[in-house]
mmCIF file of C-alpha atoms and ligand atoms in Angstrom:
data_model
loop_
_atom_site.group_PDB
_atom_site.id
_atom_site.type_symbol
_atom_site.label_atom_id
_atom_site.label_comp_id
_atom_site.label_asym_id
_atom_site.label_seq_id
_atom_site.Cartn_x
_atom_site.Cartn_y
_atom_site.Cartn_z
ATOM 1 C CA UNK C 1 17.554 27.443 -18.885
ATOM 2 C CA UNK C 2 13.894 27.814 -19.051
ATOM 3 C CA UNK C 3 13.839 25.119 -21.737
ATOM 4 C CA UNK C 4 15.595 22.934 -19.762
ATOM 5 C CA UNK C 5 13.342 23.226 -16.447
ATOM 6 C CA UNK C 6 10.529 22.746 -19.036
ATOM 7 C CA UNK C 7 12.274 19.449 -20.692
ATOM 8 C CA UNK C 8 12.827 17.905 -16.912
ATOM 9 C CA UNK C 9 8.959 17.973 -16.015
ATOM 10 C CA UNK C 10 8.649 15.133 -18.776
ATOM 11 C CA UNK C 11 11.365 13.343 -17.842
ATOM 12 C CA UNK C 12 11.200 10.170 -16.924
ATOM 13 C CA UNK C 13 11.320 9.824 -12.722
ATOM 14 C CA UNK C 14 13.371 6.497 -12.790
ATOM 15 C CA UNK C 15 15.944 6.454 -15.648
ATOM 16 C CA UNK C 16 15.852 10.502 -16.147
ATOM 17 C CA UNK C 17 16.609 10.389 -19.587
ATOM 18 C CA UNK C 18 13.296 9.536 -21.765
ATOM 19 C CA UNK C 19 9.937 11.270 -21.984
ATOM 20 C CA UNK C 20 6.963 9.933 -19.638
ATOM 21 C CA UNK C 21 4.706 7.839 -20.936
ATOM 22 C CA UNK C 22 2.524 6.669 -17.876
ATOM 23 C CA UNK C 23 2.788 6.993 -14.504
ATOM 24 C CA UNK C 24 5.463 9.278 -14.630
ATOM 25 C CA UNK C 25 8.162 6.886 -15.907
ATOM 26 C CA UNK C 26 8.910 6.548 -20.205
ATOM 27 C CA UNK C 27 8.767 3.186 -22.274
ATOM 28 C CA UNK C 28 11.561 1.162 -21.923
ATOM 29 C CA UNK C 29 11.245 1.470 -17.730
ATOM 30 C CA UNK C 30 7.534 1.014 -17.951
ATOM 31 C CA UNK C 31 8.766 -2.061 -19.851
ATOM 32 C CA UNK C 32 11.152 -3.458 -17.500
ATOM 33 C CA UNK C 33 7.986 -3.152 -14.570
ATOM 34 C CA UNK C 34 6.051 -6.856 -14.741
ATOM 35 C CA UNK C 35 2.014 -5.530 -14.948
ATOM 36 C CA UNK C 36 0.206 -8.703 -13.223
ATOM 37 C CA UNK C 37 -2.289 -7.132 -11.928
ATOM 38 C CA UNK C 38 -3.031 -10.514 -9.610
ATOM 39 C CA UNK C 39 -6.208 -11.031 -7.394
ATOM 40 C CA UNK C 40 -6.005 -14.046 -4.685
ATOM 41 C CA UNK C 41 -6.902 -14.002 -1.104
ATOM 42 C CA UNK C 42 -5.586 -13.760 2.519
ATOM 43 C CA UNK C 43 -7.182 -15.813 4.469
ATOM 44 C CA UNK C 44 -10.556 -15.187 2.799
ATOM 45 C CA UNK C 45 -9.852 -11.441 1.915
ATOM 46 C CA UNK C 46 -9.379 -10.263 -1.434
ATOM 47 C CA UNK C 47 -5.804 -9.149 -2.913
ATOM 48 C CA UNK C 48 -4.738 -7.374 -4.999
ATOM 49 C CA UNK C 49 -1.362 -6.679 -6.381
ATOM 50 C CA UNK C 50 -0.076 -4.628 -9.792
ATOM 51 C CA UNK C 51 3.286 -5.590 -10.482
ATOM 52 C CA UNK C 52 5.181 -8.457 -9.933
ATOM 53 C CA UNK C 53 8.236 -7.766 -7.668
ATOM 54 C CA UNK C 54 11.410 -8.060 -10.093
ATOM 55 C CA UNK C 55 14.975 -6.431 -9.579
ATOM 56 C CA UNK C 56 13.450 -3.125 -11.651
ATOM 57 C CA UNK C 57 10.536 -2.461 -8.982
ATOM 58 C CA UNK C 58 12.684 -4.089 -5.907
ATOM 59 C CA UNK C 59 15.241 -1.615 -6.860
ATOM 60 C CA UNK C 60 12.348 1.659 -7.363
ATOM 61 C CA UNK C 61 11.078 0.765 -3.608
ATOM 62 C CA UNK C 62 14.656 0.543 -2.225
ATOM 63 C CA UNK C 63 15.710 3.596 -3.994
ATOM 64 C CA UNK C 64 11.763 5.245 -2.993
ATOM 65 C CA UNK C 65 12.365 4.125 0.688
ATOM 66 C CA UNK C 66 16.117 3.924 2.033
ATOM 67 C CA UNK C 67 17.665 6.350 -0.443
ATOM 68 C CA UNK C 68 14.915 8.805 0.228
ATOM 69 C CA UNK C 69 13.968 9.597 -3.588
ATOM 70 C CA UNK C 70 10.416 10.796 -2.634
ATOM 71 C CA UNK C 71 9.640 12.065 -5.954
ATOM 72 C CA UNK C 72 9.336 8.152 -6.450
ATOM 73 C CA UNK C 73 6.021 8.176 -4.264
ATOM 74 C CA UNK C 74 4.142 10.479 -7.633
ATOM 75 C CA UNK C 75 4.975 7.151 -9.458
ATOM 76 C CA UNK C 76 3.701 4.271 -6.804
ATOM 77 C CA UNK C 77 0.715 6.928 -6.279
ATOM 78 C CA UNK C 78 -0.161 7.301 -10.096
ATOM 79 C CA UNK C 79 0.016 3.290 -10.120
ATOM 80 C CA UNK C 80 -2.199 2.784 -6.994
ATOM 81 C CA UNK C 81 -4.545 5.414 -8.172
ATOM 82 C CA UNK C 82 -5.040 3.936 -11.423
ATOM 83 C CA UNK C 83 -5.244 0.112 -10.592
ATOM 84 C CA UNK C 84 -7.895 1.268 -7.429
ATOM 85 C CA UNK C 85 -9.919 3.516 -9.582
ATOM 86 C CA UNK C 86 -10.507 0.580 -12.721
ATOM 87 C CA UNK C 87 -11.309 -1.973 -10.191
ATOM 88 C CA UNK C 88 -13.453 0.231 -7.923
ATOM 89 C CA UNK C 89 -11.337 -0.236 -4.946
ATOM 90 C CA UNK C 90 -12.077 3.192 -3.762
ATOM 91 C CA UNK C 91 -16.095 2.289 -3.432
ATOM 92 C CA UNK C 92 -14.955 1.920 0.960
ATOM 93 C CA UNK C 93 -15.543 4.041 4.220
ATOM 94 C CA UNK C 94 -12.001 4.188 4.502
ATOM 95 C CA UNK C 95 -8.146 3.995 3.316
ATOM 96 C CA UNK C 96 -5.636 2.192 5.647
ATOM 97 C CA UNK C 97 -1.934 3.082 4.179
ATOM 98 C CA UNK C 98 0.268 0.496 5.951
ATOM 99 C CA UNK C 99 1.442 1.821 8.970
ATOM 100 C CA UNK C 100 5.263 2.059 10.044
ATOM 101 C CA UNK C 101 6.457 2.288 14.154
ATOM 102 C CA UNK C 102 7.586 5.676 15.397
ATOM 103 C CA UNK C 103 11.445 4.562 15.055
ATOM 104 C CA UNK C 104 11.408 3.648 11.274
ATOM 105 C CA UNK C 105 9.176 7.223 10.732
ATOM 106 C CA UNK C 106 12.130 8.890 12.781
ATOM 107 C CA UNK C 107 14.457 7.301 10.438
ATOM 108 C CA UNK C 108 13.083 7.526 7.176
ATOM 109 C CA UNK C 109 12.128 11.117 7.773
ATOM 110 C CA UNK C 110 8.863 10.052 6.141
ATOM 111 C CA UNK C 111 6.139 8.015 6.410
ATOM 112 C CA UNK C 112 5.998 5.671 2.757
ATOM 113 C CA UNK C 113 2.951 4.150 2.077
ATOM 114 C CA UNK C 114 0.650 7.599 3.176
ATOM 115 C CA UNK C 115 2.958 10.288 0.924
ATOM 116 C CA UNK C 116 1.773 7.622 -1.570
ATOM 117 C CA UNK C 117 -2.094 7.583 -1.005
ATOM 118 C CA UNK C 118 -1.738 11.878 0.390
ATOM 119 C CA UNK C 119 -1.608 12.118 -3.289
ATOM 120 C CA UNK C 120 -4.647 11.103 -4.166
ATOM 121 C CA UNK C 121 -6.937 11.119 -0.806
ATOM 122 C CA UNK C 122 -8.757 14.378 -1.936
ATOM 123 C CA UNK C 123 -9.636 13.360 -5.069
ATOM 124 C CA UNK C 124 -11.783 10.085 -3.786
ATOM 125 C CA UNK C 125 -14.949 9.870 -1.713
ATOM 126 C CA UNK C 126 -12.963 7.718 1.202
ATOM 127 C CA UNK C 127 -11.331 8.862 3.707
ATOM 128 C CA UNK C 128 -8.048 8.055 6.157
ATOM 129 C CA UNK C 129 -8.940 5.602 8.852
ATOM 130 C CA UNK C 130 -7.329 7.661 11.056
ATOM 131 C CA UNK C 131 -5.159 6.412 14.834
ATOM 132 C CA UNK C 132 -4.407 2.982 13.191
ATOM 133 C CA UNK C 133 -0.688 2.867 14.378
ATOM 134 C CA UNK C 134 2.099 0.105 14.602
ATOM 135 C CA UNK C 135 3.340 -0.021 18.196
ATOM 136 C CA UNK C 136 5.613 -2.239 18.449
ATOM 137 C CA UNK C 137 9.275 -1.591 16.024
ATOM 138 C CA UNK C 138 9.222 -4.833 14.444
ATOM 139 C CA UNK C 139 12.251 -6.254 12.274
ATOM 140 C CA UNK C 140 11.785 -6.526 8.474
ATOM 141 C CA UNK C 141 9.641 -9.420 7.747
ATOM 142 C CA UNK C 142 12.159 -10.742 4.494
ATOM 143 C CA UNK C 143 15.164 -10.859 7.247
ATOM 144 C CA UNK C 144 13.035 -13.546 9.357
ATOM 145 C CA UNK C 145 12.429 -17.319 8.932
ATOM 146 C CA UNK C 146 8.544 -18.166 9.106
ATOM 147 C CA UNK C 147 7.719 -18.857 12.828
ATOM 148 C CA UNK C 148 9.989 -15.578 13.842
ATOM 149 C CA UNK C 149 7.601 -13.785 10.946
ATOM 150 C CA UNK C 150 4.478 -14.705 13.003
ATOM 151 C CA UNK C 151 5.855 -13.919 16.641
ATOM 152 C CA UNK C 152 7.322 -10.503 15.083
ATOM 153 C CA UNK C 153 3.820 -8.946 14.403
ATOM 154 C CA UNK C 154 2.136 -10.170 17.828
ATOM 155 C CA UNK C 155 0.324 -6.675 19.080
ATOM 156 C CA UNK C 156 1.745 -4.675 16.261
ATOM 157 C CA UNK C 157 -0.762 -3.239 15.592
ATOM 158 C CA UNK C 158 -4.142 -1.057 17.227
ATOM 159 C CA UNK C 159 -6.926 1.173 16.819
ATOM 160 C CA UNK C 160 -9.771 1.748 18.955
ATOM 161 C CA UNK C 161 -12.514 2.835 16.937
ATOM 162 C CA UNK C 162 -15.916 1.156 16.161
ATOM 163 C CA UNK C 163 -16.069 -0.028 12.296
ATOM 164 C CA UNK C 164 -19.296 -1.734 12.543
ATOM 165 C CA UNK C 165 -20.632 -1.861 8.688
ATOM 166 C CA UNK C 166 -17.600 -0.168 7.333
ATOM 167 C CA UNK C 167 -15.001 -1.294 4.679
ATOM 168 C CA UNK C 168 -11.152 -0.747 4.417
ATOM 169 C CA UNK C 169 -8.737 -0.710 1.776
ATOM 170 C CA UNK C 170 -5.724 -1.395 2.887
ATOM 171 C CA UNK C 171 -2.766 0.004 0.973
ATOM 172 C CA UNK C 172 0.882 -1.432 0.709
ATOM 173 C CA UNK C 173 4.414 -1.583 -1.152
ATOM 174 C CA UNK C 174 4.876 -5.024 -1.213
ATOM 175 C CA UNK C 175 3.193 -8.587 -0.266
ATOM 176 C CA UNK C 176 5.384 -11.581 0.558
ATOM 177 C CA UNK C 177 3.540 -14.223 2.828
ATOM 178 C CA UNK C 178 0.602 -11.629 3.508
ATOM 179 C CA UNK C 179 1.127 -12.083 7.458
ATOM 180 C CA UNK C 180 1.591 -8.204 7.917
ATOM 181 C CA UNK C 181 -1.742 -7.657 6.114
ATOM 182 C CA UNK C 182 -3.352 -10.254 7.772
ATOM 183 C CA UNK C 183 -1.584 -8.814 11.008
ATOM 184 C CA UNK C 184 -3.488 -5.791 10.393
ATOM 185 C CA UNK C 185 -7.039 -7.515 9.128
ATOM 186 C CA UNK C 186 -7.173 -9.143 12.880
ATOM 187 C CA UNK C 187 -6.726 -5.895 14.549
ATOM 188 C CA UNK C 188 -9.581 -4.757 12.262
ATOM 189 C CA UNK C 189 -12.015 -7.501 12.648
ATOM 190 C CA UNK C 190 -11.744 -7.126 16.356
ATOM 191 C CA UNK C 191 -13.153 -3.608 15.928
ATOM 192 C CA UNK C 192 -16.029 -5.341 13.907
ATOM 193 C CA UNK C 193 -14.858 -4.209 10.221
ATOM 194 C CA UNK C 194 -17.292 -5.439 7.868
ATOM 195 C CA UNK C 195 -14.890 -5.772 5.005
ATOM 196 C CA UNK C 196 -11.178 -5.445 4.283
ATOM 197 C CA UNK C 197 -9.281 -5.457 0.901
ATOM 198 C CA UNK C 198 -5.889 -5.724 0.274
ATOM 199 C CA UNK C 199 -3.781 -3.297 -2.341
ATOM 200 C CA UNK C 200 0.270 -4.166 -2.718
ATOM 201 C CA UNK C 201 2.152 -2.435 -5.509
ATOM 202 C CA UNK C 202 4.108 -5.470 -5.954
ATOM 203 C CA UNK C 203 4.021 -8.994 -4.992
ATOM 204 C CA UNK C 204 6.927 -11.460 -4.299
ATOM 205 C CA UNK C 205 3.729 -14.438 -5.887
ATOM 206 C CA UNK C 206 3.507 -14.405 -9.354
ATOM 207 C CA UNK C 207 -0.079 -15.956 -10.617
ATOM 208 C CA UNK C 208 0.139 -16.280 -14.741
HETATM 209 ZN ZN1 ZN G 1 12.846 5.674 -17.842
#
């Protein structure tokens, strides 16, 4: 038994059936993930995203998210961690994990983009850019055509708070069109942020 509870510690998170090789998942799923690691910009911002979004990560996310598997979030942390640290993403004031509405954190039971970055937010020198919130319950952005996408994020999002000279990463699962990010830039630049950069896990654009 003891062996056993040993063995599982190096078992892969995703497949459970290989040893870990990186980020907490073995070869052949490591394999199956599509490492992009693509830069490109939002409206002038920087962007970053790690892994192109294919049917193995769409189906990590869904299974991370709506089937509650929350040992996933060691994986997406161990990923955002890593990319961040190489490409000195954590030299900012502050970390900004993407923000859900009340209702979805009610019905998740957890709040998925910060038990991502809570992994790793003692280790760095930024901190949480803390009372950012999403007030309005929006619908999913992938369910809408493009002008309902725009009108669905209208005074999503707020924070009062003065960021004058400071910078923001801004951490998420997954970039489409890049209006929720940019959503969330607007609400930032009209509390003076002197710079914002985008992180995504995974990206529906594929550049290469
Ligand atoms: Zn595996």
């Amino acid at each position: 038994m003891i062996d056993f509870l040993f063995l599982d510690k190096n078992i892969c998170y995703n497949c459970k059936k290989n040893e870990i090789v990186a980020h907490f998942l073995c070869k052949d799923c490591l394999k199956k993930l599509d490492y992009v690691a693509n830069k490109f910009s939002i409206e002038n911002y920087d962007c970053h995203a790690v892994y192109f979004y294919n049917e193995v990560m769409r189906k990590l996310i869904a299974d991370y998210k709506f089937n509650r598997n929350t040992s996933l979030a060691k994986v997406f942390s161990s990923i955002v961690y890593d990319y961040a640290r190489i490409n000195n993403l954590f030299d900012c004031d502050y970390i900004l994990p993407s923000p859900s509405s009340k209702s979805t954190l009610n019905n998740r039971g957890f709040d998925h983009i910060k038990m991502i970055t809570d992994h790793f937010i003692d280790d760095v020198a930024c901190e949480y850019l803390m009372d950012f919130r999403k007030i309005k319950n929006t619908q999913a952005q992938h369910n809408l055509g493009k002008e309902d996408r725009a009108l669905n994020l209208i005074d999503a999002f707020s924070i009062e708070k003065d960021l004058t000279e400071k910078s923001v990463l801004l951490i998420d699962d997954l970039i489409t069109t890049g209006n929720t990010a940019m959503e969330i830039i607007k609400v930032l630049e009209k509390n003076n942020v002197k710079e914002v950069i985008v992180l995504a896990i995974t990206s529906e654009r594929r550049i290469n």
